[in-house]
Every structure is written in structure tokens, then in C-alpha cells.
PDB file of C-alpha atoms in Angstrom:
ATOM      1  CA  MET A 247     -28.582  16.885  35.764  1.00 98.00           C
ATOM      2  CA  ARG A 248     -24.999  17.255  37.016  1.00 98.00           C
ATOM      3  CA  SER A 249     -24.216  18.570  40.488  1.00 98.00           C
ATOM      4  CA  LEU A 250     -20.879  18.832  42.280  1.00 98.00           C
ATOM      5  CA  HIS A 251     -20.802  17.178  45.685  1.00 98.00           C
ATOM      6  CA  SER A 252     -18.561  16.534  48.635  1.00 97.00           C
ATOM      7  CA  VAL A 253     -18.922  12.784  49.136  1.00 97.00           C
ATOM      8  CA  PRO A 254     -17.815  10.756  52.185  1.00 95.00           C
ATOM      9  CA  GLY A 255     -14.943   8.445  51.331  1.00 93.00           C
ATOM     10  CA  HIS A 256     -13.557  10.788  48.667  1.00 95.00           C
ATOM     11  CA  ASP A 257     -10.983  13.572  48.862  1.00 94.00           C
ATOM     12  CA  GLU A 258     -11.859  15.220  45.548  1.00 95.00           C
ATOM     13  CA  VAL A 259     -14.949  16.892  44.184  1.00 98.00           C
ATOM     14  CA  GLN A 260     -17.432  14.404  42.724  1.00 97.00           C
ATOM     15  CA  ILE A 261     -19.815  14.958  39.812  1.00 98.00           C
ATOM     16  CA  VAL A 262     -23.110  13.228  40.555  1.00 98.00           C
ATOM     17  CA  SER A 263     -26.418  12.902  38.747  1.00 98.00           C
ATOM     18  CA  VAL A 264     -29.427  14.308  40.605  1.00 98.00           C
ATOM     19  CA  PRO A 265     -33.040  15.170  39.699  1.00 98.00           C
ATOM     20  CA  GLU A 266     -33.708  18.610  38.272  1.00 98.00           C
ATOM     21  CA  PRO A 267     -35.003  21.108  40.853  1.00 98.00           C
ATOM     22  CA  VAL A 268     -38.529  22.530  40.842  1.00 97.00           C
ATOM     23  CA  ALA A 269     -39.467  26.181  41.338  1.00 98.00           C
ATOM     24  CA  GLY A 270     -41.621  26.134  44.454  1.00 97.00           C
ATOM     25  CA  PRO A 271     -43.273  29.145  46.101  1.00 98.00           C
ATOM     26  CA  GLY A 272     -40.879  32.062  46.488  1.00 98.00           C
ATOM     27  CA  ARG A 273     -38.242  30.331  44.382  1.00 98.00           C
ATOM     28  CA  VAL A 274     -36.835  30.329  40.867  1.00 98.00           C
ATOM     29  CA  VAL A 275     -34.814  27.778  38.936  1.00 99.00           C
ATOM     30  CA  VAL A 276     -31.668  29.152  37.320  1.00 99.00           C
ATOM     31  CA  GLU A 277     -29.647  27.536  34.536  1.00 99.00           C
ATOM     32  CA  LEU A 278     -25.895  27.806  35.021  1.00 99.00           C
ATOM     33  CA  VAL A 279     -23.876  30.443  33.183  1.00 99.00           C
ATOM     34  CA  ALA A 280     -20.949  30.517  35.618  1.00 99.00           C
ATOM     35  CA  THR A 281     -20.162  29.620  39.215  1.00 99.00           C
ATOM     36  CA  ALA A 282     -16.998  30.500  41.114  1.00 98.00           C
ATOM     37  CA  VAL A 283     -14.724  28.036  42.884  1.00 98.00           C
ATOM     38  CA  GLN A 284     -13.879  29.505  46.283  1.00 96.00           C
ATOM     39  CA  PRO A 285     -10.845  28.495  48.389  1.00 94.00           C
ATOM     40  CA  VAL A 286     -13.107  26.722  50.872  1.00 94.00           C
ATOM     41  CA  ASP A 287     -14.549  24.435  48.179  1.00 96.00           C
ATOM     42  CA  PRO A 288     -11.530  22.134  47.642  1.00 96.00           C
ATOM     43  CA  PHE A 289     -11.151  21.845  51.420  1.00 95.00           C
ATOM     44  CA  PHE A 290     -14.833  21.068  51.914  1.00 94.00           C
ATOM     45  CA  ALA A 291     -14.567  18.343  49.246  1.00 95.00           C
ATOM     46  CA  THR A 292     -12.071  16.393  51.392  1.00 94.00           C
ATOM     47  CA  GLU A 293     -12.625  14.065  54.327  1.00 94.00           C
ATOM     48  CA  THR A 294     -10.623  16.454  56.512  1.00 94.00           C
ATOM     49  CA  GLY A 295     -12.845  19.331  55.453  1.00 92.00           C
ATOM     50  CA  ARG A 296     -16.047  17.432  56.153  1.00 91.00           C
ATOM     51  CA  GLN A 297     -14.768  16.544  59.609  1.00 92.00           C
ATOM     52  CA  ALA A 298     -13.805  20.167  60.270  1.00 89.00           C
ATOM     53  CA  PHE A 299     -17.349  21.280  59.405  1.00 88.00           C
ATOM     54  CA  GLY A 300     -18.934  18.362  61.248  1.00 89.00           C
ATOM     55  CA  VAL A 301     -20.558  17.026  58.067  1.00 90.00           C
ATOM     56  CA  THR A 302     -21.231  13.308  57.647  1.00 89.00           C
ATOM     57  CA  ASP A 303     -23.643  13.306  54.692  1.00 92.00           C
ATOM     58  CA  GLU A 304     -23.079  13.913  51.000  1.00 95.00           C
ATOM     59  CA  THR A 305     -23.337  17.660  50.441  1.00 95.00           C
ATOM     60  CA  GLY A 306     -23.581  20.064  47.511  1.00 97.00           C
ATOM     61  CA  LEU A 307     -20.833  22.555  46.687  1.00 98.00           C
ATOM     62  CA  GLY A 308     -20.707  26.172  45.570  1.00 98.00           C
ATOM     63  CA  TRP A 309     -21.547  29.653  46.828  1.00 97.00           C
ATOM     64  CA  ASP A 310     -21.854  31.966  43.828  1.00 95.00           C
ATOM     65  CA  LEU A 311     -23.942  31.723  40.707  1.00 97.00           C
ATOM     66  CA  VAL A 312     -24.811  33.642  37.585  1.00 99.00           C
ATOM     67  CA  GLY A 313     -27.442  32.068  35.389  1.00 99.00           C
ATOM     68  CA  ARG A 314     -30.640  32.477  33.387  1.00 99.00           C
ATOM     69  CA  VAL A 315     -34.018  32.034  34.989  1.00 99.00           C
ATOM     70  CA  VAL A 316     -35.781  29.049  33.414  1.00 99.00           C
ATOM     71  CA  ALA A 317     -38.727  28.656  35.813  1.00 99.00           C
ATOM     72  CA  THR A 318     -40.427  30.708  38.521  1.00 98.00           C
ATOM     73  CA  GLY A 319     -42.601  29.783  41.460  1.00 98.00           C
ATOM     74  CA  PRO A 320     -46.342  30.495  41.254  1.00 97.00           C
ATOM     75  CA  ASP A 321     -46.067  33.602  43.447  1.00 98.00           C
ATOM     76  CA  VAL A 322     -42.866  35.061  41.952  1.00 98.00           C
ATOM     77  CA  THR A 323     -43.334  38.353  40.093  1.00 97.00           C
ATOM     78  CA  ALA A 324     -39.929  40.048  40.453  1.00 97.00           C
ATOM     79  CA  TYR A 325     -38.184  37.765  37.948  1.00 98.00           C
ATOM     80  CA  ARG A 326     -39.121  36.355  34.564  1.00 98.00           C
ATOM     81  CA  VAL A 327     -37.880  33.476  32.456  1.00 99.00           C
ATOM     82  CA  GLY A 328     -34.807  34.669  30.575  1.00 98.00           C
ATOM     83  CA  ASP A 329     -33.580  37.112  33.227  1.00 99.00           C
ATOM     84  CA  VAL A 330     -29.841  36.879  33.917  1.00 99.00           C
ATOM     85  CA  VAL A 331     -29.344  36.876  37.671  1.00 99.00           C
ATOM     86  CA  ALA A 332     -26.601  36.510  40.248  1.00 99.00           C
ATOM     87  CA  ALA A 333     -26.976  34.961  43.679  1.00 99.00           C
ATOM     88  CA  LEU A 334     -25.268  33.876  46.862  1.00 98.00           C
ATOM     89  CA  ASP A 335     -26.272  30.470  48.219  1.00 97.00           C
ATOM     90  CA  ASP A 336     -25.611  30.569  51.962  1.00 95.00           C
ATOM     91  CA  GLN A 337     -27.156  27.159  52.720  1.00 92.00           C
ATOM     92  CA  LEU A 338     -23.864  25.526  53.654  1.00 87.00           C
ATOM     93  CA  PHE A 339     -25.055  21.943  54.051  1.00 89.00           C
ATOM     94  CA  ALA A 340     -27.709  21.763  51.330  1.00 91.00           C
ATOM     95  CA  ALA A 341     -27.940  18.632  49.200  1.00 92.00           C
ATOM     96  CA  ASP A 342     -27.304  20.660  46.033  1.00 94.00           C
ATOM     97  CA  ARG A 343     -25.807  24.124  45.736  1.00 97.00           C
ATOM     98  CA  THR A 344     -24.609  26.457  42.983  1.00 98.00           C
ATOM     99  CA  GLN A 345     -22.118  24.185  41.227  1.00 98.00           C
ATOM    100  CA  ALA A 346     -24.754  22.405  39.184  1.00 98.00           C
ATOM    101  CA  ASP A 347     -26.493  22.612  35.820  1.00 99.00           C
ATOM    102  CA  LEU A 348     -29.683  23.937  37.429  1.00 99.00           C
ATOM    103  CA  VAL A 349     -30.157  25.571  40.814  1.00 98.00           C
ATOM    104  CA  ALA A 350     -33.327  26.424  42.757  1.00 98.00           C
ATOM    105  CA  LEU A 351     -32.944  29.603  44.808  1.00 98.00           C
ATOM    106  CA  ASP A 352     -35.073  31.814  47.034  1.00 97.00           C
ATOM    107  CA  VAL A 353     -35.857  35.131  45.365  1.00 98.00           C
ATOM    108  CA  ASP A 354     -34.358  37.132  48.238  1.00 97.00           C
ATOM    109  CA  ALA A 355     -30.934  35.762  47.262  1.00 98.00           C
ATOM    110  CA  LEU A 356     -31.155  37.068  43.696  1.00 99.00           C
ATOM    111  CA  ALA A 357     -30.135  40.233  41.878  1.00 99.00           C
ATOM    112  CA  LEU A 358     -30.347  41.076  38.201  1.00 99.00           C
ATOM    113  CA  VAL A 359     -26.986  41.308  36.471  1.00 99.00           C
ATOM    114  CA  PRO A 360     -26.861  44.922  35.252  1.00 98.00           C
ATOM    115  CA  GLU A 361     -26.220  46.060  31.709  1.00 94.00           C
ATOM    116  CA  GLY A 362     -22.534  46.553  31.084  1.00 95.00           C
ATOM    117  CA  LEU A 363     -21.350  43.804  33.432  1.00 98.00           C
ATOM    118  CA  ASP A 364     -20.190  40.587  31.796  1.00 98.00           C
ATOM    119  CA  PRO A 365     -22.039  37.651  33.394  1.00 98.00           C
ATOM    120  CA  LEU A 366     -18.722  35.842  33.865  1.00 98.00           C
ATOM    121  CA  ASP A 367     -17.349  38.818  35.788  1.00 98.00           C
ATOM    122  CA  ALA A 368     -20.559  38.998  37.812  1.00 98.00           C
ATOM    123  CA  ALA A 369     -20.069  35.408  38.972  1.00 98.00           C
ATOM    124  CA  THR A 370     -17.028  36.476  41.011  1.00 97.00           C
ATOM    125  CA  VAL A 371     -18.962  39.077  43.004  1.00 98.00           C
ATOM    126  CA  PRO A 372     -21.569  37.506  45.345  1.00 98.00           C
ATOM    127  CA  LEU A 373     -19.629  35.704  48.088  1.00 98.00           C
ATOM    128  CA  ASN A 374     -16.546  37.880  48.191  1.00 97.00           C
ATOM    129  CA  ALA A 375     -18.131  41.312  47.837  1.00 98.00           C
ATOM    130  CA  LEU A 376     -20.960  40.497  50.251  1.00 99.00           C
ATOM    131  CA  THR A 377     -18.454  39.164  52.788  1.00 98.00           C
ATOM    132  CA  ALA A 378     -16.419  42.367  52.512  1.00 98.00           C
ATOM    133  CA  ALA A 379     -19.461  44.627  52.745  1.00 99.00           C
ATOM    134  CA  GLN A 380     -21.004  42.787  55.685  1.00 98.00           C
ATOM    135  CA  ALA A 381     -17.657  42.711  57.501  1.00 98.00           C
ATOM    136  CA  LEU A 382     -17.334  46.476  57.126  1.00 98.00           C
ATOM    137  CA  ASP A 383     -20.866  46.842  58.495  1.00 98.00           C
ATOM    138  CA  LEU A 384     -19.590  45.350  61.757  1.00 97.00           C
ATOM    139  CA  LEU A 385     -17.110  48.233  62.065  1.00 97.00           C
ATOM    140  CA  GLY A 386     -19.724  50.974  61.828  1.00 94.00           C
ATOM    141  CA  ASP A 387     -18.984  54.420  60.413  1.00 96.00           C
ATOM    142  CA  ALA A 388     -15.405  55.409  59.677  1.00 97.00           C
ATOM    143  CA  ASP A 389     -15.466  58.526  61.894  1.00 95.00           C
ATOM    144  CA  GLY A 390     -11.888  59.404  60.982  1.00 94.00           C
ATOM    145  CA  ARG A 391     -10.534  55.993  61.914  1.00 97.00           C
ATOM    146  CA  ASP A 392      -7.859  54.035  60.073  1.00 97.00           C
ATOM    147  CA  LEU A 393      -8.264  50.449  58.911  1.00 99.00           C
ATOM    148  CA  LEU A 394      -5.870  47.675  57.952  1.00 99.00           C
ATOM    149  CA  VAL A 395      -7.100  44.988  55.552  1.00 99.00           C
ATOM    150  CA  THR A 396      -5.032  41.789  55.487  1.00 98.00           C
ATOM    151  CA  GLY A 397      -4.910  39.593  52.409  1.00 96.00           C
ATOM    152  CA  ALA A 398      -5.412  42.768  50.406  1.00 97.00           C
ATOM    153  CA  GLY A 399      -4.554  41.114  47.103  1.00 95.00           C
ATOM    154  CA  GLY A 400      -7.206  38.449  47.569  1.00 94.00           C
ATOM    155  CA  ALA A 401     -10.856  38.521  46.588  1.00 95.00           C
ATOM    156  CA  VAL A 402     -12.463  39.551  49.887  1.00 97.00           C
ATOM    157  CA  GLY A 403      -9.562  41.841  50.723  1.00 97.00           C
ATOM    158  CA  GLY A 404      -9.684  43.564  47.357  1.00 97.00           C
ATOM    159  CA  TYR A 405     -13.375  44.360  47.641  1.00 98.00           C
ATOM    160  CA  ALA A 406     -12.922  45.466  51.250  1.00 98.00           C
ATOM    161  CA  LEU A 407     -10.247  47.972  50.247  1.00 98.00           C
ATOM    162  CA  ALA A 408     -12.420  49.688  47.655  1.00 98.00           C
ATOM    163  CA  LEU A 409     -15.553  49.649  49.797  1.00 99.00           C
ATOM    164  CA  ALA A 410     -13.723  50.997  52.850  1.00 99.00           C
ATOM    165  CA  VAL A 411     -12.036  53.793  50.894  1.00 98.00           C
ATOM    166  CA  SER A 412     -15.428  54.776  49.473  1.00 98.00           C
ATOM    167  CA  ALA A 413     -16.898  54.779  52.990  1.00 98.00           C
ATOM    168  CA  GLY A 414     -14.307  57.278  54.214  1.00 98.00           C
ATOM    169  CA  TRP A 415     -11.829  55.059  56.012  1.00 98.00           C
ATOM    170  CA  SER A 416      -8.099  55.730  55.906  1.00 98.00           C
ATOM    171  CA  VAL A 417      -7.194  52.307  54.529  1.00 99.00           C
ATOM    172  CA  THR A 418      -3.967  50.328  54.343  1.00 99.00           C
ATOM    173  CA  GLY A 419      -3.752  46.986  52.567  1.00 99.00           C
ATOM    174  CA  LEU A 420      -1.374  44.276  53.766  1.00 98.00           C
ATOM    175  CA  GLY A 421      -0.168  42.056  50.953  1.00 96.00           C
ATOM    176  CA  ARG A 422       2.684  40.630  48.967  1.00 95.00           C
ATOM    177  CA  GLU A 423       4.905  42.907  46.909  1.00 96.00           C
ATOM    178  CA  ARG A 424       3.206  41.742  43.706  1.00 95.00           C
ATOM    179  CA  ASP A 425      -0.088  43.120  45.051  1.00 96.00           C
ATOM    180  CA  GLU A 426       1.113  46.703  45.528  1.00 98.00           C
ATOM    181  CA  ALA A 427      -0.167  48.138  42.244  1.00 97.00           C
ATOM    182  CA  PHE A 428      -3.609  46.597  42.720  1.00 96.00           C
ATOM    183  CA  VAL A 429      -3.883  47.748  46.330  1.00 97.00           C
ATOM    184  CA  ARG A 430      -2.902  51.318  45.500  1.00 98.00           C
ATOM    185  CA  SER A 431      -5.343  51.347  42.572  1.00 97.00           C
ATOM    186  CA  THR A 432      -8.194  51.133  45.088  1.00 97.00           C
ATOM    187  CA  GLY A 433      -7.059  54.315  46.830  1.00 97.00           C
ATOM    188  CA  ALA A 434      -5.546  52.465  49.784  1.00 98.00           C
ATOM    189  CA  ALA A 435      -1.996  52.655  51.097  1.00 98.00           C
ATOM    190  CA  PHE A 436       0.129  49.512  50.930  1.00 98.00           C
ATOM    191  CA  THR A 437       2.344  47.636  53.368  1.00 98.00           C
ATOM    192  CA  THR A 438       4.066  44.273  53.537  1.00 97.00           C
ATOM    193  CA  GLN A 439       4.525  44.203  57.305  1.00 95.00           C
ATOM    194  CA  LEU A 440       2.502  44.550  60.466  1.00 94.00           C
ATOM    195  CA  ASP A 441       3.461  46.825  63.325  1.00 93.00           C
ATOM    196  CA  PRO A 442       1.892  46.355  66.763  1.00 94.00           C
ATOM    197  CA  ALA A 443      -0.923  48.666  67.879  1.00 95.00           C
ATOM    198  CA  SER A 444      -0.927  50.673  64.648  1.00 96.00           C
ATOM    199  CA  TYR A 445      -4.570  50.726  63.490  1.00 98.00           C
ATOM    200  CA  ASP A 446      -7.972  51.570  64.921  1.00 98.00           C
ATOM    201  CA  ALA A 447      -9.456  48.531  63.194  1.00 98.00           C
ATOM    202  CA  VAL A 448      -8.284  45.445  61.337  1.00 98.00           C
ATOM    203  CA  LEU A 449     -10.292  43.382  58.869  1.00 98.00           C
ATOM    204  CA  ASP A 450      -8.572  40.020  58.526  1.00 97.00           C
ATOM    205  CA  PRO A 451      -9.523  38.053  55.375  1.00 96.00           C
ATOM    206  CA  ALA A 452      -6.084  36.394  55.498  1.00 94.00           C
ATOM    207  CA  SER A 453      -6.913  34.932  58.937  1.00 93.00           C
ATOM    208  CA  ILE A 454      -3.488  35.765  60.386  1.00 94.00           C
ATOM    209  CA  VAL A 455      -5.269  36.109  63.685  1.00 93.00           C
ATOM    210  CA  ASP A 456      -2.518  36.677  66.251  1.00 94.00           C
ATOM    211  CA  ALA A 457      -0.522  39.142  64.165  1.00 95.00           C
ATOM    212  CA  ALA A 458      -3.628  40.982  62.982  1.00 95.00           C
ATOM    213  CA  LEU A 459      -5.030  41.247  66.491  1.00 95.00           C
ATOM    214  CA  ALA A 460      -1.726  42.644  67.750  1.00 96.00           C
ATOM    215  CA  ALA A 461      -1.901  45.373  65.094  1.00 97.00           C
ATOM    216  CA  VAL A 462      -5.098  46.830  66.611  1.00 98.00           C
ATOM    217  CA  ARG A 463      -4.755  49.759  68.990  1.00 98.00           C
ATOM    218  CA  ASP A 464      -6.241  49.473  72.473  1.00 97.00           C
ATOM    219  CA  GLY A 465      -9.975  50.053  72.277  1.00 97.00           C
ATOM    220  CA  GLY A 466     -10.079  49.199  68.576  1.00 97.00           C
ATOM    221  CA  THR A 467     -11.876  46.471  66.659  1.00 97.00           C
ATOM    222  CA  TYR A 468     -10.814  43.223  64.991  1.00 97.00           C
ATOM    223  CA  VAL A 469     -13.116  41.619  62.410  1.00 97.00           C
ATOM    224  CA  GLY A 470     -12.380  38.104  61.176  1.00 96.00           C
ATOM    225  CA  VAL A 471     -13.964  36.123  58.379  1.00 92.00           C
ATOM    226  CA  GLN A 472     -14.163  32.779  60.184  1.00 79.00           C
ATOM    227  CA  SER A 473     -17.062  32.853  62.614  1.00 68.00           C
ATOM    228  CA  THR A 474     -15.799  29.692  64.329  1.00 65.00           C
ATOM    229  CA  ASN A 475     -12.432  31.273  65.131  1.00 74.00           C
ATOM    230  CA  VAL A 476     -13.094  34.598  66.875  1.00 83.00           C
ATOM    231  CA  PRO A 477     -10.143  35.417  69.148  1.00 85.00           C
ATOM    232  CA  GLU A 478     -10.630  36.616  72.699  1.00 85.00           C
ATOM    233  CA  SER A 479      -9.047  39.883  73.782  1.00 88.00           C
ATOM    234  CA  GLU A 480      -9.301  42.240  76.729  1.00 86.00           C
ATOM    235  CA  ARG A 481      -7.692  45.062  74.717  1.00 94.00           C
ATOM    236  CA  VAL A 482      -9.963  45.244  71.687  1.00 95.00           C
ATOM    237  CA  THR A 483     -13.422  44.281  70.475  1.00 96.00           C
ATOM    238  CA  THR A 484     -13.355  41.082  68.413  1.00 95.00           C
ATOM    239  CA  THR A 485     -16.000  39.739  66.075  1.00 95.00           C
ATOM    240  CA  ALA A 486     -16.354  37.916  62.767  1.00 95.00           C
ATOM    241  CA  VAL A 487     -18.639  38.134  59.781  1.00 96.00           C
ATOM    242  CA  MET A 488     -21.014  35.311  58.919  1.00 94.00           C
ATOM    243  CA  VAL A 489     -21.917  36.089  55.330  1.00 96.00           C
ATOM    244  CA  HIS A 490     -25.581  35.825  54.438  1.00 96.00           C
ATOM    245  CA  ARG A 491     -27.628  36.259  51.302  1.00 97.00           C
ATOM    246  CA  ASP A 492     -28.947  39.742  50.584  1.00 98.00           C
ATOM    247  CA  GLY A 493     -30.292  40.286  47.095  1.00 98.00           C
ATOM    248  CA  ASP A 494     -30.711  44.049  47.506  1.00 98.00           C
ATOM    249  CA  ARG A 495     -27.142  44.511  48.717  1.00 99.00           C
ATOM    250  CA  LEU A 496     -25.880  42.233  45.962  1.00 99.00           C
ATOM    251  CA  ALA A 497     -27.665  44.383  43.377  1.00 99.00           C
ATOM    252  CA  GLU A 498     -25.812  47.426  44.717  1.00 99.00           C
ATOM    253  CA  LEU A 499     -22.453  45.648  44.584  1.00 99.00           C
ATOM    254  CA  LEU A 500     -23.092  44.432  41.041  1.00 99.00           C
ATOM    255  CA  ALA A 501     -23.931  47.984  39.973  1.00 99.00           C
ATOM    256  CA  ARG A 502     -20.708  49.250  41.518  1.00 98.00           C
ATOM    257  CA  SER A 503     -18.841  46.508  39.672  1.00 98.00           C
ATOM    258  CA  ALA A 504     -20.512  47.472  36.402  1.00 98.00           C
ATOM    259  CA  SER A 505     -19.448  51.101  36.908  1.00 97.00           C
ATOM    260  CA  GLY A 506     -15.825  50.065  37.472  1.00 96.00           C
ATOM    261  CA  GLU A 507     -15.760  51.190  41.098  1.00 96.00           C
ATOM    262  CA  LEU A 508     -15.199  47.587  42.183  1.00 97.00           C
ATOM    263  CA  GLU A 509     -12.670  45.658  40.121  1.00 95.00           C
ATOM    264  CA  VAL A 510     -13.694  42.133  39.145  1.00 96.00           C
ATOM    265  CA  ARG A 511     -10.973  39.570  38.527  1.00 95.00           C
ATOM    266  CA  VAL A 512     -11.403  36.261  36.697  1.00 96.00           C
ATOM    267  CA  ALA A 513      -8.483  33.824  36.762  1.00 96.00           C
ATOM    268  CA  GLY A 514      -9.963  31.576  34.077  1.00 96.00           C
ATOM    269  CA  THR A 515     -12.851  29.306  33.109  1.00 98.00           C
ATOM    270  CA  VAL A 516     -13.178  25.513  33.172  1.00 98.00           C
ATOM    271  CA  PRO A 517     -16.105  23.332  32.016  1.00 99.00           C
ATOM    272  CA  LEU A 518     -18.192  21.880  34.826  1.00 98.00           C
ATOM    273  CA  ALA A 519     -17.232  18.393  33.632  1.00 98.00           C
ATOM    274  CA  GLU A 520     -13.580  19.236  34.362  1.00 98.00           C
ATOM    275  CA  ALA A 521     -14.223  20.755  37.784  1.00 98.00           C
ATOM    276  CA  ALA A 522     -11.340  18.829  39.357  1.00 97.00           C
ATOM    277  CA  THR A 523      -8.929  20.935  37.287  1.00 97.00           C
ATOM    278  CA  ALA A 524     -10.258  24.197  38.698  1.00 97.00           C
ATOM    279  CA  TYR A 525     -10.366  22.735  42.203  1.00 97.00           C
ATOM    280  CA  ALA A 526      -6.695  21.768  41.943  1.00 96.00           C
ATOM    281  CA  LYS A 527      -5.726  25.252  40.776  1.00 96.00           C
ATOM    282  CA  VAL A 528      -7.590  26.893  43.647  1.00 96.00           C
ATOM    283  CA  ALA A 529      -6.247  24.416  46.214  1.00 94.00           C
ATOM    284  CA  ALA A 530      -2.697  25.270  45.126  1.00 92.00           C
ATOM    285  CA  GLY A 531      -3.249  28.820  46.406  1.00 86.00           C
ATOM    286  CA  GLY A 532      -1.814  32.133  45.322  1.00 80.00           C
ATOM    287  CA  GLN A 533      -4.645  32.853  42.896  1.00 80.00           C
ATOM    288  CA  ARG A 534      -5.602  36.410  42.026  1.00 86.00           C
ATOM    289  CA  GLY A 535      -9.154  36.353  40.773  1.00 91.00           C
ATOM    290  CA  ARG A 536     -11.529  33.422  40.758  1.00 95.00           C
ATOM    291  CA  TRP A 537     -11.667  30.313  38.615  1.00 97.00           C
ATOM    292  CA  LEU A 538     -15.125  29.861  37.146  1.00 98.00           C
ATOM    293  CA  LEU A 539     -17.005  26.713  36.196  1.00 99.00           C
ATOM    294  CA  VAL A 540     -19.108  27.062  33.051  1.00 99.00           C
ATOM    295  CA  PRO A 541     -21.495  24.617  31.327  1.00 97.00           C
TER     296      PRO A 541
END
């Protein structure tokens, strides 16, 4: 079968042929319907990216997946052949990941795609919505506090806005002027500039660390999305989310997407065989929504 890899000596995604996976205990094999290309993927496919992550071996690519179950492990009862499921693969350095014809996954990473949610739309949810939700968990209850979300027009930022508004935060989204209508549609306020010491908490998907940290009031909290780049501060609490698989939480987020509470955004679809095209589009930046690879 085909699998997308980051290969030493290459600076572009490579399509390689690998054996089909087997559904061992506690696992299922899923046939690809769609998998999202995330901004980190083109970087991780380069020599510079591999060095940044400390990776020397050939490594699989991809975080999100929607597909149909084609095989189940001997002890798996929660899923059946034919089920359409979504998943987050958080095994960063695995030999094969979600950008492949077939993927073997642990059942605790899976969630059924609910009725009313297009499987292509569902493929944009796992990484970004789980990152947003788990980042907000680090902030605790709203308790009347206000929150700034940077990169509010992006995928993680967009989900964070809607989830934070629903959780009772007074939310402001920082973005470009073209993002204003989207940001306000979530119930958040909108701004294009940062003022020092203006918010009780800042969630920073845009990773504008110094400026975002300065925007937090004394005693507040900064949450980043890069666990290797947590700033130090004597004024505020600083932390970062390390996204992890959570099938139950993913099921909740998919249901909220199906209801329209969370807006899903697809930039376009590209066949897996033409993955380099999607990678180039994502690497160019400025995307709103995710490019999807399909069979």
C-alpha cells in the first residue's frame, strides 16, 4: 500500500510502498477516506524539520484520519467492519501514520463520525479541535475571566474561539482584517492589535510568544501550542498543550461539529498520489481551512 513518509535526504514528502497493517489486539485497521495536511507536515518532511525534531530515521506523516473500518482486533467489540470513524494519531515518530491507504489505530483514538457530518468535514476536526479543547483545559474554568486567542482565523484558533465562548469566557480573537467576520460569528470580539497587560489569559496558536505573553495581565496565564517552546515569566503562569488522543473527547467535538456549533472548514481535496501539491499549498501559508488528501 501507499504511505507518505519523511525520508532522510529529501526535502519533500515521499510516497513509499509498505506492507498493509494488521489489526492486533485493541486495534482496528481503517481504510482512508480523507486525511488532513497540517502546517507541521511540510516542515516535518524536510531535512530542516527532521533535525528540529531530532529525527534521523524515515518516518510516517499525518495526524488526522477519517476512514472505514476494514478489520478489527480479536478483542475489539466497540467497532465493526464498515463503521466510518475519525481519529487522531499522536504517535509522532511512528513508521506509518494517517497519510496512507490503510492505517492501524488503537481503539481509544477512535470516534464514530456522527450522522449529519460529512466525512470530509470530519477529517479536519481531530488534531485542531482536540488541541483547542485540551489547551482550554489548562486554563480551568472561566470564572468571569477574559481570554485572547491569537491566530483566531486559523484552525486551532477558530475552534478555540467557539469552545471558549461556549465555556463562558469573554473572548477576543486576534487576527487579520479578513478574519473579522469569521471571528465574530463565533461570538467572540475581534482585534488586529495587541495591547500590553490587557487579558487574564492568552491562548497562542499563532506562536507570537513575546507579544502574546506581554498581553497577559500580572497573575494571568499564557498557554502555547508548542510544548518545546514554553516561555519563562515571573509575572504570569506559562504552559503549553501537548495534544493527545482521546476518542471520547473527539466524539463530543464531532457531535458539536455536526450540530453546527463548531464550524468546519475545508480548503480543498487532492488525491493521495498528488500529495506534493497539497503540501506546497499548505507550506505557502495563509490557508483558511485544511487541505485534505483522499484516495
